CSV table of C-alpha atoms in Angstrom, one decimal:
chain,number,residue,atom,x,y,z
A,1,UNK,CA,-110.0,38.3,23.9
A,2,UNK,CA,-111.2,34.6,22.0
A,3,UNK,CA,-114.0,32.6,23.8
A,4,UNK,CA,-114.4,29.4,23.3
A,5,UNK,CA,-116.4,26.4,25.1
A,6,UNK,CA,-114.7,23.8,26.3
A,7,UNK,CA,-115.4,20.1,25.1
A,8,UNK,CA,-116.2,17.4,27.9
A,9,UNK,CA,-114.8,14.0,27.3
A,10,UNK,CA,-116.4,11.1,28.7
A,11,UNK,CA,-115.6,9.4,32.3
A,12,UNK,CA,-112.3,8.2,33.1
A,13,UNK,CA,-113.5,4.9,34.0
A,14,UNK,CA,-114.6,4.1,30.9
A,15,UNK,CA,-112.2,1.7,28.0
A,16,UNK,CA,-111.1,3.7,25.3
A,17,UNK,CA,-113.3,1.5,22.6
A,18,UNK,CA,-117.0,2.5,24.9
A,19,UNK,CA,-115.4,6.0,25.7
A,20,UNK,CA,-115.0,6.4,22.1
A,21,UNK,CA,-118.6,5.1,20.7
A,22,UNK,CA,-120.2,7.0,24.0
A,23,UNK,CA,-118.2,10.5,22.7
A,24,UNK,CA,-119.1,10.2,19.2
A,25,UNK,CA,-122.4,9.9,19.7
A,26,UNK,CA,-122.4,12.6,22.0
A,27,UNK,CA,-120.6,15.3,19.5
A,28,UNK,CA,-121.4,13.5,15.8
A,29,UNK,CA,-124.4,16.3,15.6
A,30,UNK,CA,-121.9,19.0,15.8
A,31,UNK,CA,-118.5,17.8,14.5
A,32,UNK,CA,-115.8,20.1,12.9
A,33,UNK,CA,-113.8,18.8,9.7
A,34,UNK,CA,-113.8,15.5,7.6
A,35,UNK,CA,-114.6,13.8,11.1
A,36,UNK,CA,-117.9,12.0,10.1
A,37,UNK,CA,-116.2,10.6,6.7
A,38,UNK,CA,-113.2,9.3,8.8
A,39,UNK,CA,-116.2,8.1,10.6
A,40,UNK,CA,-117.8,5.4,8.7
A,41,UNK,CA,-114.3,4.1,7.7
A,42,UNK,CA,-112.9,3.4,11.3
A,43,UNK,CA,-114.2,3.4,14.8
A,44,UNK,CA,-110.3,4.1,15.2
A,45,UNK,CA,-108.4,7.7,13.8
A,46,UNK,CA,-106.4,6.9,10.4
A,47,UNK,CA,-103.1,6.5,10.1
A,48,UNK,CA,-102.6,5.9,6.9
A,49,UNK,CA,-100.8,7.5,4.1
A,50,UNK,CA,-101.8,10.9,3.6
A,51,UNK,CA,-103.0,11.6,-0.7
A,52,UNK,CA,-102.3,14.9,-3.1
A,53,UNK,CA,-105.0,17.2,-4.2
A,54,UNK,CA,-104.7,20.1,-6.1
A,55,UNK,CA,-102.8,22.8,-5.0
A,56,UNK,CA,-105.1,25.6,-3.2
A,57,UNK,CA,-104.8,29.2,-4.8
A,58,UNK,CA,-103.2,31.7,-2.2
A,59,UNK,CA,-104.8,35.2,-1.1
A,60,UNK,CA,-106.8,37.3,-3.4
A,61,UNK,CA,-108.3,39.5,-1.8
A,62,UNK,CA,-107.9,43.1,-3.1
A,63,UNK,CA,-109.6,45.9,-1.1
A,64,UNK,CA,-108.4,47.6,2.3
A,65,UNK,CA,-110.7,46.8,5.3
A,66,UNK,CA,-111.9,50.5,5.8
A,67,UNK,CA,-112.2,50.5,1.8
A,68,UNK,CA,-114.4,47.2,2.1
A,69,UNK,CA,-116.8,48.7,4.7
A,70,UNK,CA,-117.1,51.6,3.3
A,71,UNK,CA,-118.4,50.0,-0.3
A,72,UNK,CA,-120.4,47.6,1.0
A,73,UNK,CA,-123.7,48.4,0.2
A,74,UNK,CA,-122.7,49.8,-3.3
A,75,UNK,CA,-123.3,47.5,-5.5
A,76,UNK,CA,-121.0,48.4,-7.9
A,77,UNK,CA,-118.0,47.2,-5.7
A,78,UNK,CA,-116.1,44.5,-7.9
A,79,UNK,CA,-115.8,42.4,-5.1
A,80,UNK,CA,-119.1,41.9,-4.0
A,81,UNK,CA,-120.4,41.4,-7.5
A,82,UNK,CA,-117.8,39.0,-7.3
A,83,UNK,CA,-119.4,37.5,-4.1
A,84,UNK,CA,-123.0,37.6,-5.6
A,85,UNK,CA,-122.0,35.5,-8.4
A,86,UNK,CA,-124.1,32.5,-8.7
A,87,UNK,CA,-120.8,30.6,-9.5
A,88,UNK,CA,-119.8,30.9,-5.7
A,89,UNK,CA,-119.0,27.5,-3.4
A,90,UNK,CA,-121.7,26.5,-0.7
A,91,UNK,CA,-118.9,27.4,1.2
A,92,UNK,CA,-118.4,31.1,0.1
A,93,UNK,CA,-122.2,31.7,0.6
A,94,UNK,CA,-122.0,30.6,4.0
A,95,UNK,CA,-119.2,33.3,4.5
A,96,UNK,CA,-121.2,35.1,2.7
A,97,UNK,CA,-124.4,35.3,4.8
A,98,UNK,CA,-122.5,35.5,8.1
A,99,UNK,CA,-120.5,38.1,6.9
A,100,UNK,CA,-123.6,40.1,5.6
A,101,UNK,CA,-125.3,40.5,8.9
A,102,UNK,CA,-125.0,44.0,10.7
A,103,UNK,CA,-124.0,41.8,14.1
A,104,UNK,CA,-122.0,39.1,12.8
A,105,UNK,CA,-122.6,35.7,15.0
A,106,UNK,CA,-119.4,35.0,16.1
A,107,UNK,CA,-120.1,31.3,17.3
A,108,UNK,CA,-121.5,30.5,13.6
A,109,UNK,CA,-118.7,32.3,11.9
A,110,UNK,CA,-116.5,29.9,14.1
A,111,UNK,CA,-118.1,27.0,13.3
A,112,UNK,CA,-117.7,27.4,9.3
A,113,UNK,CA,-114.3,28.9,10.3
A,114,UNK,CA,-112.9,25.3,11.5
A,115,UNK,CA,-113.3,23.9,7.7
A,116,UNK,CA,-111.0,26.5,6.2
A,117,UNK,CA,-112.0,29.7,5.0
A,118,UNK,CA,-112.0,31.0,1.6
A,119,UNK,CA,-108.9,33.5,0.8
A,120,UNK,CA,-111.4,36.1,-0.4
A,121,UNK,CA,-113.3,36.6,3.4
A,122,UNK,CA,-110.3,35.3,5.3
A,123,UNK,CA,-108.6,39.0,6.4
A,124,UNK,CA,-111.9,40.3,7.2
A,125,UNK,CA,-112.6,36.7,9.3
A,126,UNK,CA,-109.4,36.7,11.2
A,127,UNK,CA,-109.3,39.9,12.4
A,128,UNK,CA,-113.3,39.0,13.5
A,129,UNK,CA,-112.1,36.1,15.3
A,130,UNK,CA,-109.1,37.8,17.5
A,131,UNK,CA,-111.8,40.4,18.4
A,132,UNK,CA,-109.6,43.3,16.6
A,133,UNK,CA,-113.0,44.5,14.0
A,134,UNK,CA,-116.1,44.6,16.6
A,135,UNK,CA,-118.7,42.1,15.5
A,136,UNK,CA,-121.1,44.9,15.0
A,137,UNK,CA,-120.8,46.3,11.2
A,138,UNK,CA,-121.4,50.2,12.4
A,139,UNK,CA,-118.6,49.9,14.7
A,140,UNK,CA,-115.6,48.8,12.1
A,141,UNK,CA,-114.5,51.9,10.7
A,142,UNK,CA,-114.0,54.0,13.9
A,143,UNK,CA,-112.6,51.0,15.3
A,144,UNK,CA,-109.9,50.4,12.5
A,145,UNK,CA,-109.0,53.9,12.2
A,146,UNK,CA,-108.2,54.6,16.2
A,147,UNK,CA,-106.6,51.2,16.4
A,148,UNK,CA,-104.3,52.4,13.6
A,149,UNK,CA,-103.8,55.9,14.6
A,150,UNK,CA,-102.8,54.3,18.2
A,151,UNK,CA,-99.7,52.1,16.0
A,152,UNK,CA,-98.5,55.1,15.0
A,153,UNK,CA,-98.1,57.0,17.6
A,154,UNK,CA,-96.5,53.6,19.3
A,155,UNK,CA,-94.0,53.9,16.2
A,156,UNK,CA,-93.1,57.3,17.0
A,157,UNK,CA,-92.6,56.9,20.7
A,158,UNK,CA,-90.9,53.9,20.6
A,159,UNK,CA,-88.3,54.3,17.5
A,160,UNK,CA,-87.4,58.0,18.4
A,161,UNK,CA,-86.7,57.7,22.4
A,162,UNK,CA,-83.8,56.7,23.2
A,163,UNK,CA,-82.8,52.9,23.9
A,164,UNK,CA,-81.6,51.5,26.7
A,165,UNK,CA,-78.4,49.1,26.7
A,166,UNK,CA,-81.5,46.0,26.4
A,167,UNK,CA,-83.9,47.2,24.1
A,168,UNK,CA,-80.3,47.8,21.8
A,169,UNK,CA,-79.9,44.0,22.7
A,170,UNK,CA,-83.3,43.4,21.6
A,171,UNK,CA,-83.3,45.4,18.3
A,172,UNK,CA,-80.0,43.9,17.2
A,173,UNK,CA,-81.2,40.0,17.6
A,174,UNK,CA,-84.5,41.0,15.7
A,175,UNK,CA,-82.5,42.9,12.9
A,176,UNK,CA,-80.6,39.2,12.8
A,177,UNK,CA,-83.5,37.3,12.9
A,178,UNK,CA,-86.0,39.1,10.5
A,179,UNK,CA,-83.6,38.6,7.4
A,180,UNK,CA,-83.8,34.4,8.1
A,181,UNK,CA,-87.6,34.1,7.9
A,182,UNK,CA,-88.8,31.9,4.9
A,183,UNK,CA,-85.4,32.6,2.8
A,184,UNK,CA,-86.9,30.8,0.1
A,185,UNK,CA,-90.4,32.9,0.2
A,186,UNK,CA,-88.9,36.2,-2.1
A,187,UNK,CA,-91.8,38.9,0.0
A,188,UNK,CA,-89.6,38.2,3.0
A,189,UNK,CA,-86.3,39.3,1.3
A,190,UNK,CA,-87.5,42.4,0.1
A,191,UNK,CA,-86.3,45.4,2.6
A,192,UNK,CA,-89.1,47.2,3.2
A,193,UNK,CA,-90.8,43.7,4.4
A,194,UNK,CA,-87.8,43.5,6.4
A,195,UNK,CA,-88.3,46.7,7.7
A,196,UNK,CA,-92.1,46.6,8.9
A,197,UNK,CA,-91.1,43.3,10.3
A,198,UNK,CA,-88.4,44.5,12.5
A,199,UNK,CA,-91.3,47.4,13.5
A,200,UNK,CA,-93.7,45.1,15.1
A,201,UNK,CA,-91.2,42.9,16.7
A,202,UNK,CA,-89.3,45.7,18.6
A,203,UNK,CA,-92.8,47.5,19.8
A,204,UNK,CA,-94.4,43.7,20.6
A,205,UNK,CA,-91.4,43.2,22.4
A,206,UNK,CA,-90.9,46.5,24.5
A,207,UNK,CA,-94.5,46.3,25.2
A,208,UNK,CA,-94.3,43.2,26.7
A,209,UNK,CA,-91.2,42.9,29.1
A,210,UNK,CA,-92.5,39.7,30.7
A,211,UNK,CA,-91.3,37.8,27.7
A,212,UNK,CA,-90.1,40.1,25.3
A,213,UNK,CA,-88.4,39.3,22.4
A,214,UNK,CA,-87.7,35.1,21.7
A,215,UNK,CA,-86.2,33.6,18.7
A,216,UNK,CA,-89.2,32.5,16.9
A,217,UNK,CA,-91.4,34.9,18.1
A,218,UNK,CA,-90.7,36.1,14.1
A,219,UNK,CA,-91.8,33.0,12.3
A,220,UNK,CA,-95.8,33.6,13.9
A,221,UNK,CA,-96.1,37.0,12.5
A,222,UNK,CA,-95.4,36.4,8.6
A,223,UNK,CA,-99.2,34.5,8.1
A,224,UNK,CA,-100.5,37.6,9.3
A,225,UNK,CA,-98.2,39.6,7.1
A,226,UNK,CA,-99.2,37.2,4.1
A,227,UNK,CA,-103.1,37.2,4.9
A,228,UNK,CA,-103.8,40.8,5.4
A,229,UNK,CA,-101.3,41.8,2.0
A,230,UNK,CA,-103.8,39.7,0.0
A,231,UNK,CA,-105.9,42.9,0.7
A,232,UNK,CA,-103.7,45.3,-1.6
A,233,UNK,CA,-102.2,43.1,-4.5
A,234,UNK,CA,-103.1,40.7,-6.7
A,235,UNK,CA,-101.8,37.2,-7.7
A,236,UNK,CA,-99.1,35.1,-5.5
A,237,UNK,CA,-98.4,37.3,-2.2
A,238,UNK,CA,-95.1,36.0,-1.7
A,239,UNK,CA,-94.1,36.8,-5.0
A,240,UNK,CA,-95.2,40.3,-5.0
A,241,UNK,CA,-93.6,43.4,-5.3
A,242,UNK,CA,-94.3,45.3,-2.2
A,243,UNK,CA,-92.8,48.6,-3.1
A,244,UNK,CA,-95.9,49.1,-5.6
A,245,UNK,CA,-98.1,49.4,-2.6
A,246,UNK,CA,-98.8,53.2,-1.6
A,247,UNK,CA,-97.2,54.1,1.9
A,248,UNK,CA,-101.0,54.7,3.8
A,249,UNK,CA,-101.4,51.3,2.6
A,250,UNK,CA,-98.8,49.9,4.0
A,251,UNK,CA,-98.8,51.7,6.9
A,252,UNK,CA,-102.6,50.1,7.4
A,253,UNK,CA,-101.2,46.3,7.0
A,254,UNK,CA,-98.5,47.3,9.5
A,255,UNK,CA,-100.6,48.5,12.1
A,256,UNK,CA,-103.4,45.8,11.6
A,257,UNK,CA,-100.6,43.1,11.8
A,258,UNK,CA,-99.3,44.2,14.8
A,259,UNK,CA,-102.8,44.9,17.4
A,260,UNK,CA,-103.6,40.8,15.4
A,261,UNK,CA,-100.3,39.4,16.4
A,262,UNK,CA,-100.8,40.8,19.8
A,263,UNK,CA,-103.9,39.5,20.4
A,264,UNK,CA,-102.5,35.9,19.1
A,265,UNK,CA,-99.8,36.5,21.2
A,266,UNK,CA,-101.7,37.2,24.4
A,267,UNK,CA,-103.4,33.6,25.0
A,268,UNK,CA,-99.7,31.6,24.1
A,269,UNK,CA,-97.3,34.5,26.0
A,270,UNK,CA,-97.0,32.0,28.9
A,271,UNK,CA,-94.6,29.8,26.2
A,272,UNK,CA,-92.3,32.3,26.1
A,273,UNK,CA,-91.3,33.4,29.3
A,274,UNK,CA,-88.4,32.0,31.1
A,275,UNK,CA,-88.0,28.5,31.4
A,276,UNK,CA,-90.7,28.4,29.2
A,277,UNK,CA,-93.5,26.5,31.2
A,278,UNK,CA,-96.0,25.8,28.5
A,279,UNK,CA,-93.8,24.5,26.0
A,280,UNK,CA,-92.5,22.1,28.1
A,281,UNK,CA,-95.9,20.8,29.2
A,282,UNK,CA,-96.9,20.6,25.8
A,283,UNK,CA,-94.0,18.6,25.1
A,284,UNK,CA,-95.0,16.2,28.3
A,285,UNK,CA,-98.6,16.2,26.5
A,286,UNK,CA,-96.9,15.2,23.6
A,287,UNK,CA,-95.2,12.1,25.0
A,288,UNK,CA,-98.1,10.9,27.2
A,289,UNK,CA,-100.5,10.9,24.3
A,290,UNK,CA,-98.0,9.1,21.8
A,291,UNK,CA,-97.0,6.9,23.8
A,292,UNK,CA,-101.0,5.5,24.6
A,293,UNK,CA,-101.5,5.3,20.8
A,294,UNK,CA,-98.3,4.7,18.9
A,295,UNK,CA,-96.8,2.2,21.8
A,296,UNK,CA,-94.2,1.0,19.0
A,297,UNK,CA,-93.2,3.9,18.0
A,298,UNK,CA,-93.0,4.8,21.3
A,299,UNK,CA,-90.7,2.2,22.5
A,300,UNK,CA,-88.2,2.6,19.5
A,301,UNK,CA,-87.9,6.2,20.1
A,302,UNK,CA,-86.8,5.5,23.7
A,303,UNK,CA,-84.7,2.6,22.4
A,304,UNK,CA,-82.5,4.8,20.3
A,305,UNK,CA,-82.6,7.4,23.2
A,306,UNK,CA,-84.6,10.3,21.3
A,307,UNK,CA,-86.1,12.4,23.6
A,308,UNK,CA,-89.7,14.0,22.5
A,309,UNK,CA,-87.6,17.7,23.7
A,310,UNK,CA,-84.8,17.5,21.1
A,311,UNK,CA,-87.2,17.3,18.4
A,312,UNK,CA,-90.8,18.5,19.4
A,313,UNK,CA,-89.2,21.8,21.3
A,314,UNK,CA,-89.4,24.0,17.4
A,315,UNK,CA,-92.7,22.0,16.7
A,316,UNK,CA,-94.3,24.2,20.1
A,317,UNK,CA,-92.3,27.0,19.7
A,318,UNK,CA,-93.0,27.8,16.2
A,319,UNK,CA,-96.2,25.7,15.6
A,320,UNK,CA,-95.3,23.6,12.9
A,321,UNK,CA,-94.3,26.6,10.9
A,322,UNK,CA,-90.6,25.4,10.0
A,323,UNK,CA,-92.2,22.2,9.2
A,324,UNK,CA,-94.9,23.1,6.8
A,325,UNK,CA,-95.2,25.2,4.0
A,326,UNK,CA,-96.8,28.7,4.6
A,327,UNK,CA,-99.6,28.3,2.9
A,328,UNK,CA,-101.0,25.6,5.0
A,329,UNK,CA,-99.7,27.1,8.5
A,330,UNK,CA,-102.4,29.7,7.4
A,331,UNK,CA,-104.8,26.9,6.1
A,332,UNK,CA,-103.9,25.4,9.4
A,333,UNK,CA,-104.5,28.9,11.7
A,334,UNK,CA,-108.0,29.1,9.8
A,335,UNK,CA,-109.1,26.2,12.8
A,336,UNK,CA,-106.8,27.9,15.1
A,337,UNK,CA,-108.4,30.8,15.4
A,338,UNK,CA,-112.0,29.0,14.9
A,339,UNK,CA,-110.9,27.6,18.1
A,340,UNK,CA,-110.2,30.4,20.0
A,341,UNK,CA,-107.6,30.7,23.5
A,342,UNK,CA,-107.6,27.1,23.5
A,343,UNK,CA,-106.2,25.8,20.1
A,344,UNK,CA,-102.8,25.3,22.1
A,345,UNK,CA,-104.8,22.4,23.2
A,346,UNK,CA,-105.8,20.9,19.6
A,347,UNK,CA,-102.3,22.2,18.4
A,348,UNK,CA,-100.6,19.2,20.5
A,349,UNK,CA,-102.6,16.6,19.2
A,350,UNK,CA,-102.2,17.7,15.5
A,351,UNK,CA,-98.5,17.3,16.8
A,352,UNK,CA,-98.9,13.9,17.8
A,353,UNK,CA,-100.9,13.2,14.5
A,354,UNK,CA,-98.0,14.3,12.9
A,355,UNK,CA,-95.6,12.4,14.6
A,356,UNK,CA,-97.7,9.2,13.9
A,357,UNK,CA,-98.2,9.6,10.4
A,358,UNK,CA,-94.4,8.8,9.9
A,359,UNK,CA,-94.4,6.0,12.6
A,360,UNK,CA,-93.4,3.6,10.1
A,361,UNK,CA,-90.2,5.1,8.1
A,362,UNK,CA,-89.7,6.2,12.0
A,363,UNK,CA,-89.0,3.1,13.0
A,364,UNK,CA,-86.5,1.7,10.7
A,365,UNK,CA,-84.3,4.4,12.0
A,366,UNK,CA,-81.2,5.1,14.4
A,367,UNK,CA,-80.9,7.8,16.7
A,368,UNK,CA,-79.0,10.0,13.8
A,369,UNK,CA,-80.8,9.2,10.9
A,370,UNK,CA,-84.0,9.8,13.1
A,371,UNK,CA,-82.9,13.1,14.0
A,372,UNK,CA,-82.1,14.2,10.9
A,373,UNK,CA,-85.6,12.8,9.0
A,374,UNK,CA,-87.6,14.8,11.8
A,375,UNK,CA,-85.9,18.1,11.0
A,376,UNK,CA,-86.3,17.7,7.4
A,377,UNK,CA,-89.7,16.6,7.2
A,378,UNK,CA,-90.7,15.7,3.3
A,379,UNK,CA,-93.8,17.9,3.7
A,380,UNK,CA,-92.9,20.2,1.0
A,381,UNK,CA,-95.9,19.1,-1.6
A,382,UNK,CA,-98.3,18.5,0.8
A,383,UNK,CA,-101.7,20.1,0.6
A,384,UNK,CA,-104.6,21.0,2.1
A,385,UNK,CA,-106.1,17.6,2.2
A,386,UNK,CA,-102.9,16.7,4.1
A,387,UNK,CA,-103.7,18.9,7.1
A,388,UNK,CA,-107.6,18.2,7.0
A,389,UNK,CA,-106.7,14.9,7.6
A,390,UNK,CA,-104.6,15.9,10.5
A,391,UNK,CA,-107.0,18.1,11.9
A,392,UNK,CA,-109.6,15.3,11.4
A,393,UNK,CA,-107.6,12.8,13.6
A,394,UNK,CA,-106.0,15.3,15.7
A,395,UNK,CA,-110.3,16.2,16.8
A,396,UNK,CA,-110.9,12.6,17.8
A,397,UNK,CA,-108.4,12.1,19.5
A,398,UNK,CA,-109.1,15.9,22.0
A,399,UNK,CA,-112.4,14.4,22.0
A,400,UNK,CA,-111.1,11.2,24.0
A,401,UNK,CA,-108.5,12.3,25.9
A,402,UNK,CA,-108.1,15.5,26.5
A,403,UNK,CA,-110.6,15.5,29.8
A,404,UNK,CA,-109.7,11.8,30.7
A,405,UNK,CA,-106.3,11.7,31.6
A,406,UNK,CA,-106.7,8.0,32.9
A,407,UNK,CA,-106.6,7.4,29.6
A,408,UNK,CA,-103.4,8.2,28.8
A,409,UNK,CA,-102.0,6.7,32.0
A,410,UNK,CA,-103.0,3.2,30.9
A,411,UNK,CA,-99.7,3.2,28.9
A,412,UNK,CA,-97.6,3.7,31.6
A,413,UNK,CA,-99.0,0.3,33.3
């Protein structure tokens, strides 16, 4: 399971302008992100438009995990010359030196994680994070090879038995669903994607009878699909021919895909059972904190009768995923997982960041035209520098509320 320590926010009693000078100089020693730039322009987060950079290469990563500790020391391993290179980013050698350790520190591999991690560490980090490759280098291989064996007997049990007039019920809406995931991504409409797809979902589902299988549930397993491929092809992963991949290979990504996902899964289940509790108070959060920031937007929202369920209910449900393009969603899930069982927490603010950044157009909107602007969010050429930015805000604003819930109530005075 993820650990991860819990921020304290200042007292209650306190106004939001001292609350917010007293927190940041209680945390600007240790602070995650572009925080200490936004910083020195504003004692307030921005909300201003949102600029372009570059557009951030995808996954690149070539080796197999059991393959990568296996050739570690050699030094005739292509990728760790590539590593050694002098050419590297300050941020690579950080990776770099964590990674190298025979104990890898967890708490400082978080604490890099939360900037974004480069594509060439970030299979190897992510299953390090969830707690699926032990931190302890001599441990990995055993670990990944009984974990994988374990998948396939799971695959054997479960697709061969015989199944019950639900778990047909279940394996008809995932063979529906599957097919619709990211359309327009090419990987995804490839069938023996499809296939491993359905796999996981069934077993994840059947394994966990508490919430089983939810319409959306599908969406949150393709970054680990696209992160963990990088490790057997080159170039653009959701352009690539999977059916070039040998069948030990794929039957590797599969299983490491599925004990990830499940280990994701395990600290956000509680949004999926029935009635679905903790989407709906993260939809309450959502409302409370927008409304103490953005009081105009707010109010206009509530004048045209939009409710923060009708439109926020997919942003919970599928984090963002419909919203953004894939390749930030994982950018995005590099803090995520930095942050450990509580980035459900963050995940809300970055939700009410998001909202906020589009206050203005908001605004000048009816009920329909509102509607239909927040499902088809113009996010499409956004990059990474978008979501820092979010990320950024979404931090500060954690940092002053989250444990002073008096704060909050002052807008409904």
């Amino acid at each position: 399971s993820w650990s991860n320590e819990k921020k304290q926010s200042p007292e209650a009693t306190h106004s939001p302008k001292s609350t917010f000078q007293e927190t940041w100089k209680k945390h600007n020693t240790n602070v995650p992100g572009n925080i200490k730039q936004i910083r020195q322009q504003s004692q307030t987060p921005p909300l201003t438009d949102i600029s372009k950079s570059p557009p951030s290469s995808l996954l690149t990563n070539k080796t197999t995990e059991v393959e990568k500790l296996q050739v570690r020391d050699n030094s005739t391993n292509t990728k760790d010359d590539e590593k050694q290179q002098p050419t590297s980013s300050p941020l690579q050698r950080k990776f770099e030196k964590i990674l190298s350790e025979k104990t890898v520190d967890l708490e400082g591999l978080k604490k890099v994680s939360w900037n974004g991690i480069p594509s060439c560490y970030r299979s190897e980090v992510w299953k390090l994070l969830l707690g699926y490759l032990p931190s302890n280098y001599d441990r990995r291989a055993s670990t990944l090879e009984r974990k994988r064996n374990e998948y396939k007997q799971m695959v054997e049990l479960f697709l061969s038995a015989e199944k019950s007039e639900s778990e047909m019920a279940i394996w008809r809406q995932i063979h529906i669903d599957v097919p619709r995931t990211f359309p327009n991504i090419p990987l995804f409409q490839l069938n023996t994607t499809q296939v491993i797809l359905e796999r996981i979902l069934y077993i994840w589902a059947i394994r966990h009878p508490a919430s089983g299988y939810v319409q959306g549930i599908n969406d949150l397993l393709t970054p680990f699909f696209i992160v963990f491929l990088g490790e057997y092809i080159e170039g653009d992963s959701e352009k690539c021919d999977i059916n070039t991949i040998d069948k030990q290979s794929l039957d590797n990504l599969e299983a490491d895909c599925f004990w990830c996902f499940s280990k994701f899964f395990a600290s956000i289940q509680d949004n999926y059972t029935f009635a679905q509790p903790g989407i709906q108070r993260m939809i309450f959060k959502l409302q409370e904190i927008c409304h103490r920031i953005d009081e105009k937007l707010h109010g206009h929202l509530e004048l045209h009768d939009v409710r923060y369920l009708q439109f926020s209910f997919r942003w919970m449900n599928c984090l963002l995923m419909r919203e953004l393009p894939l390749r930030l969603v994982i950018r995005l899930w590099d803090t995520y997982l930095a942050e450990g069982e509580e980035f459900q927490r963050l995940h809300v603010y970055l939700c009410a960041a998001f909202l906020i950044h589009w206050s203005q157009p908001l605004r000048e909107k009816d009920f329909q035209e509102t509607m239909m602007f927040l499902q088809n969010l113009p996010t499409s050429n956004w990059e990474e520098n978008n979501i820092e930015v979010l990320l950024s805000t979404a931090y500060l604003w954690k940092t002053l509320y989250q444990d002073s819930p008096s704060h909050l109530a002052m807008a409904k005075k």
